[in-house]
């Protein structure tokens, strides 16, 4: 039996940018859970209808949580682990599926 002082270290806190907001998260947490815990429910807008969308399945299936992360479009927030100082943005328009986005503003 392990003694009580041999418990695992608690996770460290990290922070990342979501638009203009600074979001605090736990190391190992996903972007989607960090955003939801911070009260952010809307991660983007549907390109065709213009309706809001946000994390739904949280297992990488529905693609409702697509965001831009460090300039890369079409990233699923629910399966992406937070990193210190990463930059996350709402995805508000249709993006190519190639990963690189030639239309990205500089
Ligand atoms: S919430 Fe469904 S894929 Fe991310």
Tab-separated table of N, CA and C and ligand atoms in Angstrom:
chain	number	residue	atom	x	y	z
A	1	UNK	N	0.841	-1.189	0.000
A	1	UNK	CA	0.000	0.000	0.000
A	1	UNK	C	0.883	1.248	0.000
A	2	UNK	N	0.519	2.225	-0.851
A	2	UNK	CA	1.317	3.445	-0.958
A	2	UNK	C	0.988	4.379	0.189
A	3	UNK	N	2.012	4.990	0.782
A	3	UNK	CA	1.731	5.972	1.834
A	3	UNK	C	1.059	7.208	1.244
A	4	UNK	N	0.305	7.961	2.052
A	4	UNK	CA	-0.448	9.121	1.546
A	4	UNK	C	0.433	10.175	0.887
A	5	UNK	N	1.692	10.342	1.345
A	5	UNK	CA	2.530	11.387	0.748
A	5	UNK	C	3.032	10.999	-0.631
A	6	UNK	N	2.723	9.782	-1.093
A	6	UNK	CA	3.171	9.316	-2.398
A	6	UNK	C	2.078	9.512	-3.467
A	7	UNK	N	1.092	10.365	-3.167
A	7	UNK	CA	0.015	10.622	-4.127
A	7	UNK	C	0.571	11.359	-5.341
A	8	UNK	N	-0.052	11.191	-6.509
A	8	UNK	CA	0.434	11.909	-7.698
A	8	UNK	C	0.290	13.414	-7.531
A	9	UNK	N	1.162	14.135	-8.209
A	9	UNK	CA	1.106	15.592	-8.197
A	9	UNK	C	-0.204	16.061	-8.835
A	10	UNK	N	-0.815	17.094	-8.311
A	10	UNK	CA	-2.003	17.643	-8.988
A	10	UNK	C	-1.573	18.280	-10.311
A	11	UNK	N	-2.482	18.378	-11.275
A	11	UNK	CA	-2.102	18.968	-12.564
A	11	UNK	C	-1.741	20.441	-12.417
A	12	UNK	N	-0.879	20.902	-13.293
A	12	UNK	CA	-0.497	22.313	-13.304
A	12	UNK	C	-1.524	23.116	-14.080
A	13	UNK	N	-1.602	24.383	-13.734
A	13	UNK	CA	-2.467	25.276	-14.496
A	13	UNK	C	-1.708	25.842	-15.677
A	14	UNK	N	-2.401	25.983	-16.792
A	14	UNK	CA	-1.855	26.637	-17.975
A	14	UNK	C	-2.877	27.688	-18.402
A	15	UNK	N	-2.463	28.568	-19.269
A	15	UNK	CA	-3.416	29.546	-19.791
A	15	UNK	C	-3.217	29.677	-21.291
A	16	UNK	N	-4.298	30.024	-21.961
A	16	UNK	CA	-4.246	30.225	-23.406
A	16	UNK	C	-5.195	31.345	-23.783
A	17	UNK	N	-5.048	31.847	-24.986
A	17	UNK	CA	-5.890	32.942	-25.473
A	17	UNK	C	-7.068	32.365	-26.244
A	18	UNK	N	-8.243	32.899	-25.996
A	18	UNK	CA	-9.421	32.608	-26.815
A	18	UNK	C	-9.956	33.957	-27.255
A	19	UNK	N	-9.609	34.340	-28.466
A	19	UNK	CA	-9.914	35.693	-28.906
A	19	UNK	C	-9.175	36.669	-28.022
A	20	UNK	N	-9.919	37.559	-27.371
A	20	UNK	CA	-9.306	38.550	-26.483
A	20	UNK	C	-9.238	38.089	-25.042
A	21	UNK	N	-9.772	36.911	-24.759
A	21	UNK	CA	-9.838	36.422	-23.378
A	21	UNK	C	-8.650	35.534	-23.035
A	22	UNK	N	-8.237	35.611	-21.776
A	22	UNK	CA	-7.236	34.693	-21.246
A	22	UNK	C	-8.009	33.591	-20.520
A	23	UNK	N	-7.804	32.339	-20.917
A	23	UNK	CA	-8.531	31.211	-20.328
A	23	UNK	C	-7.564	30.384	-19.494
A	24	UNK	N	-7.954	30.099	-18.267
A	24	UNK	CA	-7.158	29.235	-17.393
A	24	UNK	C	-7.639	27.801	-17.565
A	25	UNK	N	-6.705	26.860	-17.566
A	25	UNK	CA	-7.063	25.454	-17.750
A	25	UNK	C	-6.092	24.586	-16.962
A	26	UNK	N	-6.456	23.328	-16.823
A	26	UNK	CA	-5.564	22.365	-16.193
A	26	UNK	C	-4.771	21.637	-17.268
A	27	UNK	N	-3.514	21.418	-17.018
A	27	UNK	CA	-2.681	20.653	-17.936
A	27	UNK	C	-3.352	19.298	-18.195
A	28	UNK	N	-3.464	18.907	-19.449
A	28	UNK	CA	-4.098	17.649	-19.812
A	28	UNK	C	-5.568	17.784	-20.169
A	29	UNK	N	-6.132	18.947	-19.891
A	29	UNK	CA	-7.529	19.195	-20.211
A	29	UNK	C	-7.669	19.509	-21.704
A	30	UNK	N	-8.852	19.294	-22.261
A	30	UNK	CA	-9.043	19.663	-23.665
A	30	UNK	C	-9.454	21.128	-23.769
A	31	UNK	N	-9.262	21.676	-24.957
A	31	UNK	CA	-9.657	23.063	-25.206
A	31	UNK	C	-11.155	23.220	-24.956
A	32	UNK	N	-11.947	22.260	-25.408
A	32	UNK	CA	-13.406	22.358	-25.256
A	32	UNK	C	-13.809	22.377	-23.783
A	33	UNK	N	-13.264	21.501	-22.966
A	33	UNK	CA	-13.674	21.482	-21.555
A	33	UNK	C	-13.196	22.740	-20.845
A	34	UNK	N	-12.030	23.250	-21.227
A	34	UNK	CA	-11.552	24.496	-20.619
A	34	UNK	C	-12.467	25.656	-20.988
A	35	UNK	N	-12.895	25.700	-22.246
A	35	UNK	CA	-13.795	26.774	-22.667
A	35	UNK	C	-15.145	26.652	-21.971
A	36	UNK	N	-15.688	25.446	-21.919
A	36	UNK	CA	-16.988	25.245	-21.263
A	36	UNK	C	-16.903	25.620	-19.783
A	37	UNK	N	-15.804	25.236	-19.125
A	37	UNK	CA	-15.630	25.557	-17.703
A	37	UNK	C	-15.521	27.062	-17.480
A	38	UNK	N	-15.092	27.780	-18.511
A	38	UNK	CA	-14.978	29.236	-18.413
A	38	UNK	C	-16.244	29.949	-18.868
A	39	UNK	N	-17.258	29.180	-19.215
A	39	UNK	CA	-18.526	29.782	-19.611
A	39	UNK	C	-18.664	30.056	-21.092
A	40	UNK	N	-17.700	29.598	-21.891
A	40	UNK	CA	-17.773	29.809	-23.341
A	40	UNK	C	-18.540	28.639	-23.947
A	41	UNK	N	-19.695	28.908	-24.498
A	41	UNK	CA	-20.531	27.855	-25.086
A	41	UNK	C	-20.470	27.861	-26.611
A	42	UNK	N	-20.103	29.001	-27.176
A	42	UNK	CA	-20.108	29.139	-28.634
A	42	UNK	C	-18.672	29.194	-29.137
A	43	UNK	N	-18.304	28.227	-29.985
A	43	UNK	CA	-16.937	28.177	-30.501
A	43	UNK	C	-16.869	28.554	-31.973
A	44	UNK	N	-18.007	28.775	-32.591
A	44	UNK	CA	-17.974	29.145	-33.992
A	44	UNK	C	-19.359	29.379	-34.539
A	45	UNK	N	-19.375	29.579	-35.857
A	45	UNK	CA	-20.615	29.849	-36.561
A	45	UNK	C	-20.660	28.938	-37.772
A	46	UNK	N	-21.820	28.374	-38.024
A	46	UNK	CA	-21.970	27.533	-39.218
A	46	UNK	C	-21.840	28.409	-40.463
A	47	UNK	N	-21.002	27.964	-41.390
A	47	UNK	CA	-20.711	28.778	-42.570
A	47	UNK	C	-21.944	29.002	-43.422
A	48	UNK	N	-22.772	28.016	-43.568
A	48	UNK	CA	-23.908	28.130	-44.486
A	48	UNK	C	-25.096	28.863	-43.836
A	49	UNK	N	-25.440	28.505	-42.620
A	49	UNK	CA	-26.637	29.077	-42.000
A	49	UNK	C	-26.338	30.298	-41.138
A	50	UNK	N	-25.096	30.445	-40.682
A	50	UNK	CA	-24.751	31.540	-39.796
A	50	UNK	C	-25.162	31.298	-38.351
A	51	UNK	N	-25.661	30.115	-38.044
A	51	UNK	CA	-26.090	29.810	-36.669
A	51	UNK	C	-24.885	29.455	-35.808
A	52	UNK	N	-25.003	29.745	-34.536
A	52	UNK	CA	-23.927	29.455	-33.588
A	52	UNK	C	-23.767	27.957	-33.408
A	53	UNK	N	-22.539	27.557	-33.083
A	53	UNK	CA	-22.311	26.159	-32.746
A	53	UNK	C	-21.297	26.092	-31.608
A	54	UNK	N	-21.280	24.970	-30.936
A	54	UNK	CA	-20.368	24.776	-29.817
A	54	UNK	C	-20.201	23.303	-29.534
A	55	UNK	N	-19.312	22.943	-28.616
A	55	UNK	CA	-19.058	21.532	-28.322
A	55	UNK	C	-20.358	20.789	-28.001
A	56	UNK	N	-20.476	19.588	-28.564
A	56	UNK	CA	-21.701	18.806	-28.380
A	56	UNK	C	-21.374	17.392	-27.902
A	57	UNK	N	-20.656	16.625	-28.721
A	57	UNK	CA	-20.423	15.210	-28.360
A	57	UNK	C	-19.233	15.050	-27.412
A	58	UNK	N	-18.258	15.914	-27.529
A	58	UNK	CA	-17.020	15.887	-26.725
A	58	UNK	C	-16.181	14.629	-26.919
A	59	UNK	N	-16.395	13.921	-28.019
A	59	UNK	CA	-15.573	12.737	-28.316
A	59	UNK	C	-15.030	12.761	-29.742
A	60	UNK	N	-15.067	13.916	-30.395
A	60	UNK	CA	-14.440	14.044	-31.700
A	60	UNK	C	-15.264	13.589	-32.880
A	61	UNK	N	-16.562	13.402	-32.699
A	61	UNK	CA	-17.398	12.846	-33.762
A	61	UNK	C	-18.206	13.912	-34.509
A	62	UNK	N	-18.808	14.854	-33.810
A	62	UNK	CA	-19.805	15.736	-34.433
A	62	UNK	C	-19.202	16.934	-35.172
A	63	UNK	N	-18.000	17.333	-34.864
A	63	UNK	CA	-17.320	18.484	-35.476
A	63	UNK	C	-18.007	19.817	-35.180
A	64	UNK	N	-18.819	19.865	-34.153
A	64	UNK	CA	-19.483	21.119	-33.776
A	64	UNK	C	-18.530	22.065	-33.049
A	65	UNK	N	-17.373	21.572	-32.663
A	65	UNK	CA	-16.450	22.365	-31.848
A	65	UNK	C	-15.267	22.911	-32.656
A	66	UNK	N	-15.374	22.923	-33.989
A	66	UNK	CA	-14.237	23.360	-34.802
A	66	UNK	C	-13.814	24.784	-34.448
A	67	UNK	N	-12.519	24.952	-34.248
A	67	UNK	CA	-11.922	26.252	-33.942
A	67	UNK	C	-10.615	26.388	-34.715
A	68	UNK	N	-10.075	27.572	-34.683
A	68	UNK	CA	-8.726	27.791	-35.209
A	68	UNK	C	-7.768	27.752	-34.029
A	69	UNK	N	-6.702	26.979	-34.162
A	69	UNK	CA	-5.708	26.902	-33.097
A	69	UNK	C	-4.343	27.221	-33.686
A	70	UNK	N	-3.729	28.246	-33.170
A	70	UNK	CA	-2.424	28.709	-33.646
A	70	UNK	C	-2.406	28.839	-35.175
A	71	UNK	N	-3.485	29.398	-35.723
A	71	UNK	CA	-3.564	29.676	-37.156
A	71	UNK	C	-4.043	28.529	-38.008
A	72	UNK	N	-4.249	27.360	-37.428
A	72	UNK	CA	-4.739	26.217	-38.186
A	72	UNK	C	-6.242	26.086	-38.011
A	73	UNK	N	-6.953	26.084	-39.134
A	73	UNK	CA	-8.404	25.967	-39.087
A	73	UNK	C	-8.829	24.516	-38.890
A	74	UNK	N	-10.111	24.329	-38.595
A	74	UNK	CA	-10.739	23.005	-38.527
A	74	UNK	C	-10.151	22.099	-37.449
A	75	UNK	N	-9.793	22.658	-36.330
A	75	UNK	CA	-9.267	21.847	-35.220
A	75	UNK	C	-10.407	21.537	-34.260
A	76	UNK	N	-10.548	20.280	-33.885
A	76	UNK	CA	-11.607	19.906	-32.946
A	76	UNK	C	-11.151	20.217	-31.519
A	77	UNK	N	-11.839	21.155	-30.903
A	77	UNK	CA	-11.473	21.589	-29.556
A	77	UNK	C	-11.617	20.472	-28.538
A	78	UNK	N	-12.510	19.519	-28.797
A	78	UNK	CA	-12.781	18.474	-27.805
A	78	UNK	C	-11.728	17.381	-27.767
A	79	UNK	N	-10.844	17.329	-28.747
A	79	UNK	CA	-9.791	16.304	-28.722
A	79	UNK	C	-8.408	16.935	-28.774
A	80	UNK	N	-8.344	18.248	-28.582
A	80	UNK	CA	-7.063	18.947	-28.574
A	80	UNK	C	-6.724	19.348	-27.145
A	81	UNK	N	-5.581	18.929	-26.677
A	81	UNK	CA	-5.153	19.233	-25.316
A	81	UNK	C	-4.594	20.653	-25.250
A	82	UNK	N	-4.938	21.354	-24.184
A	82	UNK	CA	-4.454	22.729	-24.047
A	82	UNK	C	-2.935	22.760	-23.887
A	83	UNK	N	-2.350	23.824	-24.404
A	83	UNK	CA	-0.917	24.092	-24.230
A	83	UNK	C	-0.778	25.536	-23.769
A	84	UNK	N	0.231	25.770	-22.981
A	84	UNK	CA	0.493	27.127	-22.517
A	84	UNK	C	0.660	28.057	-23.711
A	85	UNK	N	-0.026	29.192	-23.668
A	85	UNK	CA	0.089	30.269	-24.662
A	85	UNK	C	-0.451	29.935	-26.047
A	86	UNK	N	-1.195	28.853	-26.202
A	86	UNK	CA	-1.784	28.596	-27.514
A	86	UNK	C	-2.826	29.680	-27.806
A	87	UNK	N	-3.065	29.928	-29.091
A	87	UNK	CA	-4.035	30.943	-29.499
A	87	UNK	C	-5.199	30.255	-30.203
A	88	UNK	N	-6.366	30.378	-29.598
A	88	UNK	CA	-7.573	29.742	-30.114
A	88	UNK	C	-8.543	30.838	-30.546
A	89	UNK	N	-9.169	30.653	-31.707
A	89	UNK	CA	-10.149	31.620	-32.207
A	89	UNK	C	-11.420	30.897	-32.635
A	90	UNK	N	-12.527	31.597	-32.539
A	90	UNK	CA	-13.769	31.067	-33.089
A	90	UNK	C	-13.599	30.922	-34.594
A	91	UNK	N	-14.174	29.874	-35.143
A	91	UNK	CA	-14.144	29.684	-36.586
A	91	UNK	C	-15.484	30.138	-37.129
A	92	UNK	N	-15.450	31.189	-37.930
A	92	UNK	CA	-16.701	31.826	-38.327
A	92	UNK	C	-16.988	31.736	-39.820
A	93	UNK	N	-16.176	31.018	-40.551
A	93	UNK	CA	-16.457	30.877	-41.983
A	93	UNK	C	-15.921	29.544	-42.476
A	94	UNK	N	-16.317	29.171	-43.673
A	94	UNK	CA	-15.913	27.908	-44.257
A	94	UNK	C	-14.410	27.905	-44.494
A	95	UNK	N	-13.738	26.846	-44.131
A	95	UNK	CA	-12.298	26.739	-44.285
A	95	UNK	C	-11.952	25.498	-45.078
A	96	UNK	N	-10.889	25.546	-45.880
A	96	UNK	CA	-10.475	24.349	-46.615
A	96	UNK	C	-10.065	23.248	-45.634
A	97	UNK	N	-10.199	22.002	-46.053
A	97	UNK	CA	-9.889	20.877	-45.176
A	97	UNK	C	-8.437	20.445	-45.252
A	98	UNK	N	-7.598	21.182	-45.964
A	98	UNK	CA	-6.214	20.783	-46.163
A	98	UNK	C	-5.341	21.034	-44.949
A	99	UNK	N	-5.812	21.763	-43.970
A	99	UNK	CA	-4.998	22.095	-42.799
A	99	UNK	C	-4.430	23.482	-42.927
A	100	UNK	N	-3.734	23.771	-44.001
A	100	UNK	CA	-3.221	25.114	-44.224
A	100	UNK	C	-4.338	25.967	-44.790
A	101	UNK	N	-4.421	27.177	-44.378
A	101	UNK	CA	-5.481	28.059	-44.830
A	101	UNK	C	-4.891	29.232	-45.577
A	102	UNK	N	-5.006	29.190	-46.895
A	102	UNK	CA	-4.422	30.254	-47.719
A	102	UNK	C	-5.155	31.567	-47.540
A	103	UNK	N	-6.396	31.517	-47.024
A	103	UNK	CA	-7.175	32.743	-46.900
A	103	UNK	C	-6.955	33.436	-45.564
A	104	UNK	N	-6.099	32.847	-44.716
A	104	UNK	CA	-5.886	33.427	-43.386
A	104	UNK	C	-5.336	34.834	-43.491
A	105	UNK	N	-5.897	35.730	-42.683
A	105	UNK	CA	-5.405	37.096	-42.675
A	105	UNK	C	-4.059	37.133	-41.971
A	106	UNK	N	-3.150	37.944	-42.463
A	106	UNK	CA	-1.819	38.025	-41.877
A	106	UNK	C	-1.779	39.040	-40.771
B	1	LIG	S1	-17.725	18.278	-29.675
B	1	LIG	FE1	-18.178	16.841	-31.203
B	1	LIG	S2	-16.327	16.731	-32.352
B	1	LIG	FE2	-15.879	18.092	-30.748
